[in-house]
Amino acid sequence: MKGAEAEARAGAHLASLGREIVARNYRIPGGEIDLITREGGTLVFTEVRQRRQIRYGSAAESVTPRKLALMHRAALTYLTRELGRDDLPCRLEVLTIDGPAETGPITVIPLDG
């Protein structure tokens, strides 16, 4: 599966920060959340992006406005469908790995709104 190594490393990294992994690869039609974690009382929805080479831009540059909109929709669906409400503390973020999935530097980018 493409991206599985990067997602596994991302999950291990977030767990090492003290987060509880709640769900992996939560899918809805047209969208997906790679990792859902809990940090204290806040749910965190994480998109994992990895680029082996920067020929076509960095991992962070690969996150499009459309992808952000789909992430937001999937997060809202998770809150309402799985938890029965949409007013819980939560946030979106992107975790990037530039270079090999196993060794490339990890950056966590919080998203506004």
CSV table of N, CA and C in Angstrom, one decimal:
chain,number,residue,atom,x,y,z
A,1,MET,N,0.8,-1.2,0.0
A,1,MET,CA,0.0,0.0,0.0
A,1,MET,C,0.9,1.2,0.0
A,2,LYS,N,0.6,2.1,-0.9
A,2,LYS,CA,1.4,3.3,-1.1
A,2,LYS,C,1.2,4.2,0.2
A,3,GLY,N,2.3,4.7,0.8
A,3,GLY,CA,2.2,5.6,1.9
A,3,GLY,C,2.0,4.9,3.2
A,4,ALA,N,1.9,3.5,3.2
A,4,ALA,CA,1.8,2.8,4.5
A,4,ALA,C,3.0,3.0,5.4
A,5,GLU,N,4.2,3.0,4.9
A,5,GLU,CA,5.4,3.2,5.7
A,5,GLU,C,5.4,4.5,6.3
A,6,ALA,N,5.0,5.6,5.6
A,6,ALA,CA,5.0,6.9,6.1
A,6,ALA,C,3.9,7.1,7.2
A,7,GLU,N,2.8,6.5,6.9
A,7,GLU,CA,1.7,6.5,7.9
A,7,GLU,C,2.0,5.8,9.2
A,8,ALA,N,2.7,4.7,9.1
A,8,ALA,CA,3.2,3.9,10.3
A,8,ALA,C,4.2,4.7,11.1
A,9,ARG,N,5.1,5.3,10.4
A,9,ARG,CA,6.1,6.2,11.1
A,9,ARG,C,5.4,7.4,11.7
A,10,ALA,N,4.5,8.0,11.0
A,10,ALA,CA,3.8,9.1,11.5
A,10,ALA,C,3.0,8.8,12.8
A,11,GLY,N,2.3,7.6,12.8
A,11,GLY,CA,1.6,7.2,13.9
A,11,GLY,C,2.5,6.9,15.1
A,12,ALA,N,3.7,6.3,14.9
A,12,ALA,CA,4.6,6.1,16.0
A,12,ALA,C,5.2,7.4,16.5
A,13,HIS,N,5.4,8.4,15.6
A,13,HIS,CA,5.9,9.7,16.0
A,13,HIS,C,4.8,10.4,16.9
A,14,LEU,N,3.6,10.4,16.5
A,14,LEU,CA,2.5,11.0,17.3
A,14,LEU,C,2.3,10.3,18.6
A,15,ALA,N,2.4,9.0,18.6
A,15,ALA,CA,2.3,8.3,19.9
A,15,ALA,C,3.5,8.6,20.8
A,16,SER,N,4.6,8.9,20.3
A,16,SER,CA,5.8,9.2,21.1
A,16,SER,C,5.6,10.6,21.7
A,17,LEU,N,4.7,11.4,21.1
A,17,LEU,CA,4.4,12.7,21.7
A,17,LEU,C,3.4,12.6,22.8
A,18,GLY,N,2.9,11.4,23.0
A,18,GLY,CA,1.9,11.2,24.1
A,18,GLY,C,0.5,11.2,23.6
A,19,ARG,N,0.3,11.1,22.3
A,19,ARG,CA,-1.1,11.0,21.7
A,19,ARG,C,-1.6,9.6,21.7
A,20,GLU,N,-2.9,9.5,21.9
A,20,GLU,CA,-3.5,8.2,21.7
A,20,GLU,C,-4.1,8.1,20.3
A,21,ILE,N,-3.7,7.0,19.6
A,21,ILE,CA,-4.2,6.7,18.3
A,21,ILE,C,-5.7,6.3,18.4
A,22,VAL,N,-6.6,7.0,17.8
A,22,VAL,CA,-8.0,6.7,17.9
A,22,VAL,C,-8.5,5.9,16.7
A,23,ALA,N,-8.0,6.3,15.5
A,23,ALA,CA,-8.4,5.7,14.3
A,23,ALA,C,-7.3,5.9,13.2
A,24,ARG,N,-7.3,5.0,12.2
A,24,ARG,CA,-6.4,5.1,11.1
A,24,ARG,C,-7.2,4.9,9.8
A,25,ASN,N,-6.9,5.7,8.8
A,25,ASN,CA,-7.5,5.6,7.5
A,25,ASN,C,-9.0,5.7,7.6
A,26,TYR,N,-9.6,6.7,8.2
A,26,TYR,CA,-11.0,6.9,8.3
A,26,TYR,C,-11.5,7.4,6.9
A,27,ARG,N,-12.3,6.6,6.3
A,27,ARG,CA,-12.7,6.9,4.9
A,27,ARG,C,-14.2,7.3,4.8
A,28,ILE,N,-14.5,8.3,4.0
A,28,ILE,CA,-15.8,8.6,3.5
A,28,ILE,C,-15.8,8.7,2.0
A,29,PRO,N,-16.9,8.7,1.3
A,29,PRO,CA,-16.8,8.9,-0.1
A,29,PRO,C,-16.2,10.2,-0.5
A,30,GLY,N,-15.1,10.1,-1.2
A,30,GLY,CA,-14.4,11.3,-1.6
A,30,GLY,C,-13.4,11.9,-0.6
A,31,GLY,N,-13.2,11.2,0.5
A,31,GLY,CA,-12.2,11.8,1.4
A,31,GLY,C,-11.7,10.8,2.4
A,32,GLU,N,-10.6,11.1,3.1
A,32,GLU,CA,-10.0,10.2,4.1
A,32,GLU,C,-9.2,11.0,5.1
A,33,ILE,N,-9.2,10.6,6.3
A,33,ILE,CA,-8.3,11.1,7.3
A,33,ILE,C,-7.3,10.0,7.6
A,34,ASP,N,-6.0,10.3,7.5
A,34,ASP,CA,-5.0,9.2,7.7
A,34,ASP,C,-4.9,8.8,9.1
A,35,LEU,N,-4.8,9.7,10.0
A,35,LEU,CA,-4.7,9.4,11.5
A,35,LEU,C,-5.6,10.3,12.3
A,36,ILE,N,-6.3,9.7,13.2
A,36,ILE,CA,-7.1,10.5,14.2
A,36,ILE,C,-6.5,10.2,15.6
A,37,THR,N,-6.0,11.2,16.3
A,37,THR,CA,-5.4,11.0,17.6
A,37,THR,C,-6.1,11.9,18.6
A,38,ARG,N,-5.9,11.5,19.9
A,38,ARG,CA,-6.4,12.3,21.0
A,38,ARG,C,-5.2,12.9,21.7
A,39,GLU,N,-5.2,14.2,21.9
A,39,GLU,CA,-4.2,14.9,22.7
A,39,GLU,C,-4.9,15.6,23.8
A,40,GLY,N,-4.9,15.0,25.0
A,40,GLY,CA,-5.7,15.6,26.1
A,40,GLY,C,-7.1,15.4,25.8
A,41,GLY,N,-7.9,16.5,25.8
A,41,GLY,CA,-9.3,16.5,25.4
A,41,GLY,C,-9.6,16.8,24.0
A,42,THR,N,-8.5,17.0,23.2
A,42,THR,CA,-8.7,17.4,21.8
A,42,THR,C,-8.5,16.3,20.8
A,43,LEU,N,-9.4,16.1,19.8
A,43,LEU,CA,-9.2,15.2,18.7
A,43,LEU,C,-8.3,15.9,17.7
A,44,VAL,N,-7.4,15.2,17.1
A,44,VAL,CA,-6.5,15.8,16.1
A,44,VAL,C,-6.6,14.9,14.8
A,45,PHE,N,-7.0,15.6,13.7
A,45,PHE,CA,-7.1,14.9,12.4
A,45,PHE,C,-5.9,15.2,11.6
A,46,THR,N,-5.1,14.2,11.2
A,46,THR,CA,-3.8,14.4,10.6
A,46,THR,C,-3.8,13.8,9.2
A,47,GLU,N,-3.4,14.6,8.3
A,47,GLU,CA,-3.1,14.1,6.9
A,47,GLU,C,-1.6,13.9,6.9
A,48,VAL,N,-1.1,12.7,6.4
A,48,VAL,CA,0.3,12.4,6.3
A,48,VAL,C,0.7,12.5,4.8
A,49,ARG,N,1.8,13.3,4.6
A,49,ARG,CA,2.3,13.5,3.2
A,49,ARG,C,3.8,13.2,3.2
A,50,GLN,N,4.2,12.4,2.3
A,50,GLN,CA,5.6,12.1,2.1
A,50,GLN,C,6.0,12.2,0.7
A,51,ARG,N,7.2,12.8,0.5
A,51,ARG,CA,7.8,12.9,-0.8
A,51,ARG,C,9.2,12.4,-0.8
A,52,ARG,N,9.5,11.4,-1.6
A,52,ARG,CA,10.9,10.9,-1.6
A,52,ARG,C,11.9,12.0,-2.2
A,53,GLN,N,11.4,12.7,-3.2
A,53,GLN,CA,12.2,13.7,-3.9
A,53,GLN,C,11.5,15.0,-4.0
A,54,ILE,N,12.2,16.1,-4.0
A,54,ILE,CA,11.5,17.4,-4.1
A,54,ILE,C,11.4,17.9,-5.5
A,55,ARG,N,11.6,17.0,-6.5
A,55,ARG,CA,11.5,17.4,-7.9
A,55,ARG,C,10.2,18.1,-8.2
A,56,TYR,N,9.1,17.6,-7.6
A,56,TYR,CA,7.8,18.3,-7.9
A,56,TYR,C,7.3,19.0,-6.7
A,57,GLY,N,8.2,19.4,-5.8
A,57,GLY,CA,7.8,20.2,-4.6
A,57,GLY,C,7.9,19.3,-3.4
A,58,SER,N,7.8,20.0,-2.2
A,58,SER,CA,7.9,19.3,-0.9
A,58,SER,C,6.6,18.6,-0.6
A,59,ALA,N,6.7,17.8,0.5
A,59,ALA,CA,5.5,17.1,0.9
A,59,ALA,C,4.4,18.1,1.3
A,60,ALA,N,4.8,19.2,2.0
A,60,ALA,CA,3.8,20.2,2.4
A,60,ALA,C,3.2,20.9,1.2
A,61,GLU,N,4.0,21.1,0.1
A,61,GLU,CA,3.4,21.7,-1.1
A,61,GLU,C,2.4,20.9,-1.8
A,62,SER,N,2.4,19.6,-1.5
A,62,SER,CA,1.5,18.7,-2.2
A,62,SER,C,0.0,18.7,-1.6
A,63,VAL,N,-0.1,19.4,-0.5
A,63,VAL,CA,-1.5,19.6,0.1
A,63,VAL,C,-2.2,20.7,-0.6
A,64,THR,N,-3.2,20.4,-1.3
A,64,THR,CA,-4.0,21.4,-2.1
A,64,THR,C,-5.2,21.9,-1.3
A,65,PRO,N,-5.7,23.0,-1.7
A,65,PRO,CA,-6.9,23.5,-1.1
A,65,PRO,C,-8.1,22.5,-1.2
A,66,ARG,N,-8.2,21.8,-2.3
A,66,ARG,CA,-9.2,20.7,-2.4
A,66,ARG,C,-9.0,19.6,-1.3
A,67,LYS,N,-7.7,19.2,-1.1
A,67,LYS,CA,-7.5,18.2,-0.1
A,67,LYS,C,-7.8,18.7,1.3
A,68,LEU,N,-7.6,19.9,1.5
A,68,LEU,CA,-7.9,20.5,2.8
A,68,LEU,C,-9.4,20.5,3.0
A,69,ALA,N,-10.2,20.8,2.0
A,69,ALA,CA,-11.6,20.8,2.1
A,69,ALA,C,-12.2,19.4,2.3
A,70,LEU,N,-11.6,18.4,1.6
A,70,LEU,CA,-12.0,17.0,1.8
A,70,LEU,C,-11.6,16.6,3.2
A,71,MET,N,-10.5,17.0,3.7
A,71,MET,CA,-10.1,16.7,5.1
A,71,MET,C,-11.1,17.2,6.1
A,72,HIS,N,-11.5,18.5,5.9
A,72,HIS,CA,-12.4,19.1,6.8
A,72,HIS,C,-13.8,18.4,6.8
A,73,ARG,N,-14.2,18.0,5.6
A,73,ARG,CA,-15.5,17.3,5.5
A,73,ARG,C,-15.4,15.9,6.1
A,74,ALA,N,-14.3,15.2,5.9
A,74,ALA,CA,-14.2,13.9,6.6
A,74,ALA,C,-14.1,14.0,8.1
A,75,ALA,N,-13.4,15.1,8.6
A,75,ALA,CA,-13.4,15.3,10.1
A,75,ALA,C,-14.8,15.6,10.6
A,76,LEU,N,-15.5,16.4,9.9
A,76,LEU,CA,-16.9,16.7,10.4
A,76,LEU,C,-17.8,15.5,10.3
A,77,THR,N,-17.6,14.6,9.3
A,77,THR,CA,-18.4,13.4,9.2
A,77,THR,C,-18.0,12.5,10.4
A,78,TYR,N,-16.7,12.4,10.7
A,78,TYR,CA,-16.3,11.5,11.8
A,78,TYR,C,-16.9,12.0,13.1
A,79,LEU,N,-16.9,13.3,13.3
A,79,LEU,CA,-17.5,13.8,14.6
A,79,LEU,C,-19.0,13.5,14.7
A,80,THR,N,-19.7,13.7,13.6
A,80,THR,CA,-21.1,13.5,13.7
A,80,THR,C,-21.5,12.1,13.6
A,81,ARG,N,-20.9,11.3,12.7
A,81,ARG,CA,-21.3,9.9,12.5
A,81,ARG,C,-20.8,9.0,13.7
A,82,GLU,N,-19.6,9.2,14.1
A,82,GLU,CA,-18.9,8.3,15.1
A,82,GLU,C,-19.2,8.8,16.5
A,83,LEU,N,-19.3,10.1,16.7
A,83,LEU,CA,-19.4,10.6,18.1
A,83,LEU,C,-20.7,11.3,18.4
A,84,GLY,N,-21.5,11.5,17.3
A,84,GLY,CA,-22.8,12.0,17.5
A,84,GLY,C,-22.9,13.5,17.8
A,85,ARG,N,-21.8,14.2,17.6
A,85,ARG,CA,-21.8,15.7,17.7
A,85,ARG,C,-20.7,16.3,17.0
A,86,ASP,N,-20.8,17.6,16.7
A,86,ASP,CA,-19.8,18.3,15.9
A,86,ASP,C,-19.2,19.5,16.7
A,87,ASP,N,-19.4,19.5,18.0
A,87,ASP,CA,-18.9,20.7,18.8
A,87,ASP,C,-17.8,20.3,19.7
A,88,LEU,N,-17.1,19.2,19.5
A,88,LEU,CA,-16.0,18.8,20.3
A,88,LEU,C,-14.7,19.5,20.0
A,89,PRO,N,-13.8,19.7,20.9
A,89,PRO,CA,-12.5,20.3,20.6
A,89,PRO,C,-11.7,19.5,19.6
A,90,CYS,N,-11.3,20.1,18.5
A,90,CYS,CA,-10.6,19.3,17.6
A,90,CYS,C,-9.8,20.3,16.7
A,91,ARG,N,-8.8,19.7,16.0
A,91,ARG,CA,-8.0,20.5,15.0
A,91,ARG,C,-7.5,19.6,13.9
A,92,LEU,N,-7.1,20.3,12.8
A,92,LEU,CA,-6.5,19.6,11.7
A,92,LEU,C,-5.1,19.9,11.6
A,93,GLU,N,-4.3,19.0,11.1
A,93,GLU,CA,-2.8,19.2,10.9
A,93,GLU,C,-2.4,18.3,9.7
A,94,VAL,N,-1.2,18.7,9.2
A,94,VAL,CA,-0.5,17.9,8.2
A,94,VAL,C,0.8,17.5,8.8
A,95,LEU,N,1.2,16.2,8.7
A,95,LEU,CA,2.5,15.7,9.1
A,95,LEU,C,3.2,15.4,7.8
A,96,THR,N,4.4,16.0,7.6
A,96,THR,CA,5.1,15.8,6.4
A,96,THR,C,6.4,15.0,6.6
A,97,ILE,N,6.8,14.2,5.7
A,97,ILE,CA,8.1,13.6,5.7
A,97,ILE,C,8.7,13.8,4.3
A,98,ASP,N,9.8,14.6,4.3
A,98,ASP,CA,10.5,14.8,3.0
A,98,ASP,C,11.7,13.9,3.0
A,99,GLY,N,11.8,13.1,2.0
A,99,GLY,CA,12.8,12.0,1.9
A,99,GLY,C,12.2,10.7,2.1
A,100,PRO,N,13.1,9.7,2.4
A,100,PRO,CA,12.6,8.3,2.6
A,100,PRO,C,11.6,8.3,3.8
A,101,ALA,N,10.6,7.4,3.7
A,101,ALA,CA,9.6,7.3,4.8
A,101,ALA,C,10.2,6.9,6.1
A,102,GLU,N,11.3,6.1,6.0
A,102,GLU,CA,11.9,5.6,7.3
A,102,GLU,C,12.8,6.6,8.0
A,103,THR,N,13.4,7.5,7.2
A,103,THR,CA,14.4,8.4,7.8
A,103,THR,C,14.3,9.9,7.5
A,104,GLY,N,13.4,10.2,6.6
A,104,GLY,CA,13.2,11.7,6.3
A,104,GLY,C,12.8,12.5,7.5
A,105,PRO,N,13.1,13.8,7.5
A,105,PRO,CA,12.7,14.6,8.7
A,105,PRO,C,11.1,14.7,8.7
A,106,ILE,N,10.6,14.7,9.9
A,106,ILE,CA,9.2,14.9,10.1
A,106,ILE,C,8.9,16.3,10.6
A,107,THR,N,7.8,16.9,10.0
A,107,THR,CA,7.4,18.2,10.4
A,107,THR,C,5.9,18.1,10.6
A,108,VAL,N,5.4,18.7,11.7
A,108,VAL,CA,3.9,18.7,11.9
A,108,VAL,C,3.5,20.2,11.7
A,109,ILE,N,2.5,20.3,10.8
A,109,ILE,CA,2.0,21.7,10.5
A,109,ILE,C,0.6,21.8,10.9
A,110,PRO,N,0.3,22.6,12.0
A,110,PRO,CA,-1.1,22.8,12.4
A,110,PRO,C,-1.8,23.7,11.3
A,111,LEU,N,-3.1,23.4,11.1
A,111,LEU,CA,-3.9,24.2,10.2
A,111,LEU,C,-4.8,25.1,10.9
A,112,ASP,N,-5.0,26.2,10.4
A,112,ASP,CA,-6.0,27.2,11.0
A,112,ASP,C,-7.4,26.9,10.5
A,113,GLY,N,-8.3,27.2,11.4
A,113,GLY,CA,-9.8,27.1,11.0
A,113,GLY,C,-10.2,25.7,10.9
